[in-house]
Amino acid sequence: MKQSSGYVSGMIGIAIFSGSLPATRLAETGFSPLFLTAARAALAALLGIALLSVFRQKRPQRSTLLPLTVVALGVVIGYPLLSACALQHIDAVRSAMWTGLLPLSTALFAVLRNGEHPSIRFWIFSLCGAAAVLFYALTQTHGGSLAGDGLMLAAILVCGLGYAEGASLSRNLGGWQVISWALILALPLMAVLAVACHPATWEQITLSAWGSLLYVAFFSMMLGFVFWYHGLAKGGIARIGQLQLLQPFGGLALSALILHEAIPPLLVGITCLVLLCVLGARRAA
């Protein structure tokens, strides 16, 4: 029952996260990567403060401050900033492809930080999915760059750490509480950066850029983590983390629909192969 609940929550989280990279690309038509990262975190932190106050949540114990800091560095600051910078060099379709490595990153940190021990078959399917993504990245240079691909790879690593750390904390604190407290820890720095890096003029910023900023702030930065951390805590970090192999599907579809970016046929084939690896990893786990 817990695993079923975990899979449902995880799928909702992935559906929300699928829109993050296309929305970030669209938001960057009006905002710089640094301002976008800071503003989305600051806005989400205000929502977190409101929720914690309304539901009268106690402050976390001192022993959780370091893990919460790791979560903040990984998913509040690291991944949003690195992926936003990457989108200055590569398109959203290619960046979405890189998210296929998130399950392997999350599973590795689940073993290192949380002592999980997935089966050999699980690792085989996980590595096959990651290998398919790397094969495409190394053989297809269209739309890619060394800087953009490197930034996305770094983003995937810090995000996997943040996911694993946050999932472990959410077993005691709760999913939305973890991301709320992590956002609050980062708020002083993010507020200063948002003020320091604000656009020189606001008049030319489009409604689509503003809407995308609100999406990555309230959905990608808050609501998605509510479902995602709940799913990881209930179903197992490594096991539920494999659902991230499905994220490129949503990212590709939204990039084509919203940004009108072309999807190479080979990328569709690679993504389908990755889907098979998700199903195999789930059965093996």
mmCIF file of N, CA, C and O in Angstrom, residues 85-177:
data_model
loop_
_atom_site.group_PDB
_atom_site.id
_atom_site.type_symbol
_atom_site.label_atom_id
_atom_site.label_comp_id
_atom_site.label_asym_id
_atom_site.label_seq_id
_atom_site.Cartn_x
_atom_site.Cartn_y
_atom_site.Cartn_z
ATOM 1 N N CYS A 85 21.492 28.318 -16.107
ATOM 2 C CA CYS A 85 22.705 28.704 -16.837
ATOM 3 C C CYS A 85 22.922 27.796 -18.048
ATOM 4 O O CYS A 85 23.348 28.253 -19.112
ATOM 5 N N ALA A 86 22.613 26.507 -17.878
ATOM 6 C CA ALA A 86 22.763 25.565 -18.993
ATOM 7 C C ALA A 86 21.866 25.949 -20.165
ATOM 8 O O ALA A 86 22.254 25.819 -21.334
ATOM 9 N N LEU A 87 20.670 26.451 -19.856
ATOM 10 C CA LEU A 87 19.723 26.817 -20.904
ATOM 11 C C LEU A 87 20.146 28.066 -21.666
ATOM 12 O O LEU A 87 19.497 28.434 -22.656
ATOM 13 N N GLN A 88 21.212 28.711 -21.227
ATOM 14 C CA GLN A 88 21.805 29.792 -22.008
ATOM 15 C C GLN A 88 22.630 29.232 -23.183
ATOM 16 O O GLN A 88 22.962 29.955 -24.117
ATOM 17 N N HIS A 89 22.966 27.937 -23.107
ATOM 18 C CA HIS A 89 23.842 27.317 -24.096
ATOM 19 C C HIS A 89 23.159 26.202 -24.901
ATOM 20 O O HIS A 89 23.556 25.934 -26.035
ATOM 21 N N ILE A 90 22.170 25.529 -24.320
ATOM 22 C CA ILE A 90 21.491 24.433 -25.001
ATOM 23 C C ILE A 90 19.987 24.662 -24.948
ATOM 24 O O ILE A 90 19.492 25.443 -24.120
ATOM 25 N N ASP A 91 19.253 23.974 -25.824
ATOM 26 C CA ASP A 91 17.809 24.160 -25.839
ATOM 27 C C ASP A 91 17.141 23.281 -24.788
ATOM 28 O O ASP A 91 17.762 22.410 -24.168
ATOM 29 N N ALA A 92 15.849 23.530 -24.566
ATOM 30 C CA ALA A 92 15.114 22.820 -23.521
ATOM 31 C C ALA A 92 14.968 21.338 -23.837
ATOM 32 O O ALA A 92 14.923 20.508 -22.920
ATOM 33 N N VAL A 93 14.883 20.985 -25.128
ATOM 34 C CA VAL A 93 14.772 19.572 -25.506
ATOM 35 C C VAL A 93 15.998 18.803 -25.045
ATOM 36 O O VAL A 93 15.892 17.721 -24.438
ATOM 37 N N ARG A 94 17.187 19.341 -25.307
ATOM 38 C CA ARG A 94 18.409 18.656 -24.907
ATOM 39 C C ARG A 94 18.553 18.616 -23.383
ATOM 40 O O ARG A 94 18.986 17.615 -22.815
ATOM 41 N N SER A 95 18.181 19.692 -22.713
ATOM 42 C CA SER A 95 18.271 19.699 -21.250
ATOM 43 C C SER A 95 17.315 18.690 -20.639
ATOM 44 O O SER A 95 17.633 18.039 -19.633
ATOM 45 N N ALA A 96 16.137 18.527 -21.245
ATOM 46 C CA ALA A 96 15.181 17.532 -20.756
ATOM 47 C C ALA A 96 15.743 16.127 -20.883
ATOM 48 O O ALA A 96 15.506 15.261 -20.037
ATOM 49 N N MET A 97 16.504 15.899 -21.963
ATOM 50 C CA MET A 97 17.139 14.599 -22.149
ATOM 51 C C MET A 97 18.086 14.280 -20.988
ATOM 52 O O MET A 97 18.152 13.151 -20.511
ATOM 53 N N TRP A 98 18.802 15.280 -20.494
ATOM 54 C CA TRP A 98 19.758 15.058 -19.407
ATOM 55 C C TRP A 98 19.073 14.630 -18.111
ATOM 56 O O TRP A 98 19.688 13.978 -17.260
ATOM 57 N N THR A 99 17.798 14.993 -17.929
ATOM 58 C CA THR A 99 17.101 14.595 -16.704
ATOM 59 C C THR A 99 16.928 13.083 -16.616
ATOM 60 O O THR A 99 16.591 12.554 -15.557
ATOM 61 N N GLY A 100 17.175 12.388 -17.727
ATOM 62 C CA GLY A 100 17.148 10.929 -17.683
ATOM 63 C C GLY A 100 18.229 10.336 -16.799
ATOM 64 O O GLY A 100 18.170 9.156 -16.432
ATOM 65 N N LEU A 101 19.232 11.148 -16.423
ATOM 66 C CA LEU A 101 20.286 10.681 -15.516
ATOM 67 C C LEU A 101 19.928 10.884 -14.043
ATOM 68 O O LEU A 101 20.645 10.400 -13.165
ATOM 69 N N LEU A 102 18.848 11.601 -13.773
ATOM 70 C CA LEU A 102 18.473 11.871 -12.383
ATOM 71 C C LEU A 102 18.224 10.612 -11.551
ATOM 72 O O LEU A 102 18.616 10.555 -10.381
ATOM 73 N N PRO A 103 17.573 9.580 -12.104
ATOM 74 C CA PRO A 103 17.349 8.374 -11.293
ATOM 75 C C PRO A 103 18.642 7.736 -10.804
ATOM 76 O O PRO A 103 18.732 7.311 -9.652
ATOM 77 N N LEU A 104 19.647 7.665 -11.677
ATOM 78 C CA LEU A 104 20.915 7.071 -11.273
ATOM 79 C C LEU A 104 21.586 7.915 -10.207
ATOM 80 O O LEU A 104 22.112 7.386 -9.218
ATOM 81 N N SER A 105 21.556 9.232 -10.374
ATOM 82 C CA SER A 105 22.130 10.131 -9.378
ATOM 83 C C SER A 105 21.422 9.983 -8.035
ATOM 84 O O SER A 105 22.064 9.878 -6.976
ATOM 85 N N THR A 106 20.096 9.948 -8.050
ATOM 86 C CA THR A 106 19.325 9.809 -6.815
ATOM 87 C C THR A 106 19.595 8.465 -6.149
ATOM 88 O O THR A 106 19.754 8.381 -4.927
ATOM 89 N N ALA A 107 19.654 7.393 -6.951
ATOM 90 C CA ALA A 107 19.902 6.059 -6.399
ATOM 91 C C ALA A 107 21.288 5.972 -5.769
ATOM 92 O O ALA A 107 21.461 5.368 -4.698
ATOM 93 N N LEU A 108 22.282 6.576 -6.402
ATOM 94 C CA LEU A 108 23.637 6.548 -5.853
ATOM 95 C C LEU A 108 23.687 7.232 -4.492
ATOM 96 O O LEU A 108 24.290 6.720 -3.539
ATOM 97 N N PHE A 109 23.048 8.382 -4.383
ATOM 98 C CA PHE A 109 23.055 9.091 -3.104
ATOM 99 C C PHE A 109 22.168 8.399 -2.072
ATOM 100 O O PHE A 109 22.401 8.513 -0.861
ATOM 101 N N ALA A 110 21.145 7.664 -2.536
ATOM 102 C CA ALA A 110 20.325 6.886 -1.608
ATOM 103 C C ALA A 110 21.163 5.798 -0.936
ATOM 104 O O ALA A 110 20.993 5.491 0.238
ATOM 105 N N VAL A 111 22.085 5.226 -1.702
ATOM 106 C CA VAL A 111 22.992 4.210 -1.147
ATOM 107 C C VAL A 111 24.018 4.855 -0.228
ATOM 108 O O VAL A 111 24.265 4.388 0.890
ATOM 109 N N LEU A 112 24.615 5.952 -0.678
ATOM 110 C CA LEU A 112 25.679 6.597 0.085
ATOM 111 C C LEU A 112 25.177 7.273 1.351
ATOM 112 O O LEU A 112 25.835 7.225 2.399
ATOM 113 N N ARG A 113 24.004 7.910 1.264
ATOM 114 C CA ARG A 113 23.523 8.720 2.384
ATOM 115 C C ARG A 113 22.468 8.026 3.235
ATOM 116 O O ARG A 113 22.285 8.381 4.397
ATOM 117 N N ASN A 114 21.749 7.053 2.667
ATOM 118 C CA ASN A 114 20.616 6.474 3.387
ATOM 119 C C ASN A 114 20.709 4.962 3.556
ATOM 120 O O ASN A 114 19.805 4.348 4.111
ATOM 121 N N GLY A 115 21.765 4.353 3.054
ATOM 122 C CA GLY A 115 21.975 2.933 3.280
ATOM 123 C C GLY A 115 21.037 2.007 2.557
ATOM 124 O O GLY A 115 20.863 0.855 2.965
ATOM 125 N N GLU A 116 20.411 2.465 1.473
ATOM 126 C CA GLU A 116 19.549 1.572 0.700
ATOM 127 C C GLU A 116 20.417 0.609 -0.122
ATOM 128 O O GLU A 116 21.543 0.929 -0.502
ATOM 129 N N HIS A 117 19.854 -0.579 -0.400
ATOM 130 C CA HIS A 117 20.618 -1.603 -1.115
ATOM 131 C C HIS A 117 19.762 -2.216 -2.218
ATOM 132 O O HIS A 117 19.218 -3.320 -2.067
ATOM 133 N N PRO A 118 19.622 -1.512 -3.351
ATOM 134 C CA PRO A 118 18.856 -2.072 -4.471
ATOM 135 C C PRO A 118 19.529 -3.330 -5.022
ATOM 136 O O PRO A 118 20.723 -3.550 -4.845
ATOM 137 N N SER A 119 18.735 -4.139 -5.752
ATOM 138 C CA SER A 119 19.249 -5.390 -6.297
ATOM 139 C C SER A 119 20.163 -5.141 -7.497
ATOM 140 O O SER A 119 20.191 -4.052 -8.082
ATOM 141 N N ILE A 120 20.904 -6.192 -7.874
ATOM 142 C CA ILE A 120 21.783 -6.110 -9.045
ATOM 143 C C ILE A 120 20.981 -5.821 -10.306
ATOM 144 O O ILE A 120 21.383 -5.010 -11.153
ATOM 145 N N ARG A 121 19.834 -6.478 -10.461
ATOM 146 C CA ARG A 121 18.990 -6.241 -11.641
ATOM 147 C C ARG A 121 18.540 -4.784 -11.702
ATOM 148 O O ARG A 121 18.468 -4.190 -12.780
ATOM 149 N N PHE A 122 18.243 -4.216 -10.543
ATOM 150 C CA PHE A 122 17.848 -2.811 -10.487
ATOM 151 C C PHE A 122 18.962 -1.927 -11.050
ATOM 152 O O PHE A 122 18.721 -1.040 -11.877
ATOM 153 N N TRP A 123 20.198 -2.197 -10.638
ATOM 154 C CA TRP A 123 21.322 -1.390 -11.100
ATOM 155 C C TRP A 123 21.559 -1.576 -12.591
ATOM 156 O O TRP A 123 21.939 -0.624 -13.292
ATOM 157 N N ILE A 124 21.331 -2.784 -13.081
ATOM 158 C CA ILE A 124 21.521 -3.037 -14.513
ATOM 159 C C ILE A 124 20.572 -2.176 -15.334
ATOM 160 O O ILE A 124 20.977 -1.517 -16.298
ATOM 161 N N PHE A 125 19.294 -2.169 -14.943
ATOM 162 C CA PHE A 125 18.320 -1.358 -15.679
ATOM 163 C C PHE A 125 18.626 0.131 -15.525
ATOM 164 O O PHE A 125 18.490 0.915 -16.479
ATOM 165 N N SER A 126 19.036 0.547 -14.325
ATOM 166 C CA SER A 126 19.358 1.956 -14.102
ATOM 167 C C SER A 126 20.530 2.394 -14.963
ATOM 168 O O SER A 126 20.511 3.465 -15.583
ATOM 169 N N LEU A 127 21.558 1.559 -15.013
ATOM 170 C CA LEU A 127 22.739 1.891 -15.811
ATOM 171 C C LEU A 127 22.428 1.881 -17.301
ATOM 172 O O LEU A 127 22.984 2.688 -18.066
ATOM 173 N N CYS A 128 21.548 0.984 -17.728
ATOM 174 C CA CYS A 128 21.156 0.955 -19.143
ATOM 175 C C CYS A 128 20.434 2.247 -19.527
ATOM 176 O O CYS A 128 20.679 2.815 -20.606
ATOM 177 N N GLY A 129 19.545 2.707 -18.669
ATOM 178 C CA GLY A 129 18.849 3.958 -18.937
ATOM 179 C C GLY A 129 19.805 5.132 -19.000
ATOM 180 O O GLY A 129 19.720 5.984 -19.900
ATOM 181 N N ALA A 130 20.744 5.183 -18.046
ATOM 182 C CA ALA A 130 21.729 6.256 -18.041
ATOM 183 C C ALA A 130 22.640 6.168 -19.260
ATOM 184 O O ALA A 130 22.997 7.189 -19.862
ATOM 185 N N ALA A 131 23.017 4.954 -19.650
ATOM 186 C CA ALA A 131 23.890 4.761 -20.813
ATOM 187 C C ALA A 131 23.212 5.242 -22.092
ATOM 188 O O ALA A 131 23.863 5.818 -22.979
ATOM 189 N N ALA A 132 21.897 5.018 -22.198
ATOM 190 C CA ALA A 132 21.169 5.469 -23.384
ATOM 191 C C ALA A 132 21.201 6.996 -23.486
ATOM 192 O O ALA A 132 21.389 7.552 -24.575
ATOM 193 N N VAL A 133 21.031 7.658 -22.336
ATOM 194 C CA VAL A 133 21.080 9.120 -22.321
ATOM 195 C C VAL A 133 22.468 9.621 -22.709
ATOM 196 O O VAL A 133 22.626 10.529 -23.530
ATOM 197 N N LEU A 134 23.503 9.008 -22.134
ATOM 198 C CA LEU A 134 24.871 9.425 -22.432
ATOM 199 C C LEU A 134 25.236 9.155 -23.887
ATOM 200 O O LEU A 134 25.960 9.944 -24.510
ATOM 201 N N PHE A 135 24.743 8.049 -24.433
ATOM 202 C CA PHE A 135 25.005 7.728 -25.837
ATOM 203 C C PHE A 135 24.489 8.838 -26.738
ATOM 204 O O PHE A 135 25.183 9.294 -27.655
ATOM 205 N N TYR A 136 23.279 9.283 -26.468
ATOM 206 C CA TYR A 136 22.715 10.353 -27.288
ATOM 207 C C TYR A 136 23.517 11.640 -27.114
ATOM 208 O O TYR A 136 23.829 12.334 -28.098
ATOM 209 N N ALA A 137 23.867 11.969 -25.867
ATOM 210 C CA ALA A 137 24.590 13.216 -25.612
ATOM 211 C C ALA A 137 25.951 13.240 -26.296
ATOM 212 O O ALA A 137 26.398 14.280 -26.790
ATOM 213 N N LEU A 138 26.622 12.085 -26.342
ATOM 214 C CA LEU A 138 27.972 12.029 -26.892
ATOM 215 C C LEU A 138 27.999 11.909 -28.409
ATOM 216 O O LEU A 138 28.985 12.279 -29.050
ATOM 217 N N THR A 139 26.930 11.377 -28.996
ATOM 218 C CA THR A 139 26.929 11.148 -30.445
ATOM 219 C C THR A 139 26.168 12.216 -31.216
ATOM 220 O O THR A 139 26.389 12.372 -32.417
ATOM 221 N N GLN A 140 25.282 12.962 -30.541
ATOM 222 C CA GLN A 140 24.494 13.980 -31.221
ATOM 223 C C GLN A 140 24.925 15.361 -30.726
ATOM 224 O O GLN A 140 24.645 15.727 -29.589
ATOM 225 N N THR A 141 25.596 16.100 -31.547
ATOM 226 C CA THR A 141 26.099 17.413 -31.141
ATOM 227 C C THR A 141 25.118 18.537 -31.444
ATOM 228 O O THR A 141 25.296 19.660 -30.979
ATOM 229 N N HIS A 142 24.068 18.250 -32.235
ATOM 230 C CA HIS A 142 23.113 19.303 -32.596
ATOM 231 C C HIS A 142 22.421 19.845 -31.338
ATOM 232 O O HIS A 142 21.848 19.098 -30.551
ATOM 233 N N GLY A 143 22.466 21.158 -31.176
ATOM 234 C CA GLY A 143 21.791 21.796 -30.053
ATOM 235 C C GLY A 143 22.546 21.690 -28.753
ATOM 236 O O GLY A 143 22.058 22.137 -27.716
ATOM 237 N N GLY A 144 23.740 21.107 -28.783
ATOM 238 C CA GLY A 144 24.488 20.932 -27.550
ATOM 239 C C GLY A 144 25.733 21.795 -27.516
ATOM 240 O O GLY A 144 26.136 22.400 -28.509
ATOM 241 N N SER A 145 26.340 21.870 -26.348
ATOM 242 C CA SER A 145 27.608 22.572 -26.170
ATOM 243 C C SER A 145 28.276 21.994 -24.945
ATOM 244 O O SER A 145 27.604 21.483 -24.036
ATOM 245 N N LEU A 146 29.584 22.084 -24.899
ATOM 246 C CA LEU A 146 30.320 21.546 -23.764
ATOM 247 C C LEU A 146 29.912 22.249 -22.475
ATOM 248 O O LEU A 146 29.713 21.609 -21.438
ATOM 249 N N ALA A 147 29.765 23.562 -22.537
ATOM 250 C CA ALA A 147 29.390 24.322 -21.344
ATOM 251 C C ALA A 147 27.983 23.947 -20.875
ATOM 252 O O ALA A 147 27.753 23.682 -19.687
ATOM 253 N N GLY A 148 27.031 23.926 -21.812
ATOM 254 C CA GLY A 148 25.650 23.614 -21.442
ATOM 255 C C GLY A 148 25.486 22.207 -20.916
ATOM 256 O O GLY A 148 24.820 21.986 -19.894
ATOM 257 N N ASP A 149 26.107 21.233 -21.593
ATOM 258 C CA ASP A 149 26.007 19.843 -21.145
ATOM 259 C C ASP A 149 26.698 19.649 -19.799
ATOM 260 O O ASP A 149 26.215 18.918 -18.937
ATOM 261 N N GLY A 150 27.845 20.328 -19.618
ATOM 262 C CA GLY A 150 28.554 20.217 -18.343
ATOM 263 C C GLY A 150 27.751 20.798 -17.184
ATOM 264 O O GLY A 150 27.706 20.221 -16.085
ATOM 265 N N LEU A 151 27.099 21.920 -17.430
ATOM 266 C CA LEU A 151 26.268 22.538 -16.396
ATOM 267 C C LEU A 151 25.075 21.653 -16.043
ATOM 268 O O LEU A 151 24.707 21.523 -14.872
ATOM 269 N N MET A 152 24.470 21.022 -17.052
ATOM 270 C CA MET A 152 23.346 20.137 -16.774
ATOM 271 C C MET A 152 23.787 18.903 -16.000
ATOM 272 O O MET A 152 23.085 18.440 -15.090
ATOM 273 N N LEU A 153 24.960 18.366 -16.318
ATOM 274 C CA LEU A 153 25.470 17.213 -15.580
ATOM 275 C C LEU A 153 25.712 17.578 -14.123
ATOM 276 O O LEU A 153 25.376 16.807 -13.208
ATOM 277 N N ALA A 154 26.300 18.747 -13.873
ATOM 278 C CA ALA A 154 26.509 19.207 -12.494
ATOM 279 C C ALA A 154 25.166 19.399 -11.788
ATOM 280 O O ALA A 154 25.011 19.057 -10.603
ATOM 281 N N ALA A 155 24.170 19.932 -12.520
ATOM 282 C CA ALA A 155 22.840 20.130 -11.944
ATOM 283 C C ALA A 155 22.216 18.803 -11.533
ATOM 284 O O ALA A 155 21.580 18.694 -10.470
ATOM 285 N N ILE A 156 22.412 17.776 -12.357
ATOM 286 C CA ILE A 156 21.853 16.455 -12.064
ATOM 287 C C ILE A 156 22.475 15.877 -10.791
ATOM 288 O O ILE A 156 21.786 15.278 -9.962
ATOM 289 N N LEU A 157 23.767 16.060 -10.618
ATOM 290 C CA LEU A 157 24.453 15.524 -9.438
ATOM 291 C C LEU A 157 23.959 16.184 -8.157
ATOM 292 O O LEU A 157 23.632 15.498 -7.178
ATOM 293 N N VAL A 158 23.888 17.511 -8.130
ATOM 294 C CA VAL A 158 23.461 18.192 -6.904
ATOM 295 C C VAL A 158 21.978 17.956 -6.637
ATOM 296 O O VAL A 158 21.543 17.899 -5.480
ATOM 297 N N CYS A 159 21.206 17.791 -7.708
ATOM 298 C CA CYS A 159 19.775 17.525 -7.534
ATOM 299 C C CYS A 159 19.549 16.143 -6.927
ATOM 300 O O CYS A 159 18.708 15.977 -6.035
ATOM 301 N N GLY A 160 20.300 15.137 -7.398
ATOM 302 C CA GLY A 160 20.177 13.799 -6.828
ATOM 303 C C GLY A 160 20.493 13.786 -5.344
ATOM 304 O O GLY A 160 19.811 13.119 -4.552
ATOM 305 N N LEU A 161 21.517 14.540 -4.946
ATOM 306 C CA LEU A 161 21.855 14.636 -3.522
ATOM 307 C C LEU A 161 20.722 15.295 -2.744
ATOM 308 O O LEU A 161 20.332 14.826 -1.668
ATOM 309 N N GLY A 162 20.177 16.373 -3.281
ATOM 310 C CA GLY A 162 19.076 17.059 -2.610
ATOM 311 C C GLY A 162 17.835 16.209 -2.497
ATOM 312 O O GLY A 162 17.135 16.235 -1.474
ATOM 313 N N TYR A 163 17.538 15.425 -3.537
ATOM 314 C CA TYR A 163 16.384 14.528 -3.494
ATOM 315 C C TYR A 163 16.551 13.473 -2.401
ATOM 316 O O TYR A 163 15.637 13.218 -1.604
ATOM 317 N N ALA A 164 17.714 12.825 -2.382
ATOM 318 C CA ALA A 164 17.945 11.755 -1.414
ATOM 319 C C ALA A 164 17.926 12.278 0.016
ATOM 320 O O ALA A 164 17.336 11.662 0.912
ATOM 321 N N GLU A 165 18.563 13.422 0.237
ATOM 322 C CA GLU A 165 18.617 14.003 1.582
ATOM 323 C C GLU A 165 17.229 14.444 2.041
ATOM 324 O O GLU A 165 16.821 14.212 3.177
ATOM 325 N N GLY A 166 16.497 15.077 1.137
ATOM 326 C CA GLY A 166 15.157 15.546 1.487
ATOM 327 C C GLY A 166 14.191 14.408 1.737
ATOM 328 O O GLY A 166 13.335 14.492 2.636
ATOM 329 N N ALA A 167 14.308 13.338 0.964
ATOM 330 C CA ALA A 167 13.423 12.184 1.156
ATOM 331 C C ALA A 167 13.649 11.548 2.518
ATOM 332 O O ALA A 167 12.699 11.131 3.195
ATOM 333 N N SER A 168 14.910 11.465 2.929
ATOM 334 C CA SER A 168 15.222 10.904 4.239
ATOM 335 C C SER A 168 14.623 11.759 5.350
ATOM 336 O O SER A 168 14.026 11.239 6.303
ATOM 337 N N LEU A 169 14.725 13.066 5.228
ATOM 338 C CA LEU A 169 14.165 13.969 6.236
ATOM 339 C C LEU A 169 12.644 13.921 6.268
ATOM 340 O O LEU A 169 12.031 14.042 7.331
ATOM 341 N N SER A 170 12.027 13.764 5.094
ATOM 342 C CA SER A 170 10.570 13.832 5.013
ATOM 343 C C SER A 170 9.883 12.685 5.745
ATOM 344 O O SER A 170 8.691 12.769 6.057
ATOM 345 N N ARG A 171 10.608 11.613 6.042
ATOM 346 C CA ARG A 171 10.010 10.510 6.796
ATOM 347 C C ARG A 171 9.608 10.947 8.195
ATOM 348 O O ARG A 171 8.683 10.381 8.789
ATOM 349 N N ASN A 172 10.296 11.947 8.720
ATOM 350 C CA ASN A 172 9.982 12.467 10.053
ATOM 351 C C ASN A 172 9.323 13.845 10.006
ATOM 352 O O ASN A 172 8.369 14.103 10.744
ATOM 353 N N LEU A 173 9.818 14.712 9.135
ATOM 354 C CA LEU A 173 9.299 16.079 9.088
ATOM 355 C C LEU A 173 8.058 16.213 8.214
ATOM 356 O O LEU A 173 7.201 17.059 8.473
ATOM 357 N N GLY A 174 7.960 15.388 7.154
ATOM 358 C CA GLY A 174 6.897 15.551 6.174
ATOM 359 C C GLY A 174 7.434 16.233 4.934
ATOM 360 O O GLY A 174 8.362 17.060 5.020
ATOM 361 N N GLY A 175 6.890 15.905 3.773
ATOM 362 C CA GLY A 175 7.418 16.386 2.507
ATOM 363 C C GLY A 175 7.371 17.887 2.349
ATOM 364 O O GLY A 175 8.382 18.527 2.039
ATOM 365 N N TRP A 176 6.209 18.506 2.553
ATOM 366 C CA TRP A 176 6.105 19.944 2.346
ATOM 367 C C TRP A 176 6.839 20.716 3.426
ATOM 368 O O TRP A 176 7.338 21.824 3.189
ATOM 369 N N GLN A 177 6.970 20.132 4.612
ATOM 370 C CA GLN A 177 7.733 20.800 5.669
ATOM 371 C C GLN A 177 9.215 20.863 5.326
ATOM 372 O O GLN A 177 9.877 21.877 5.564
#
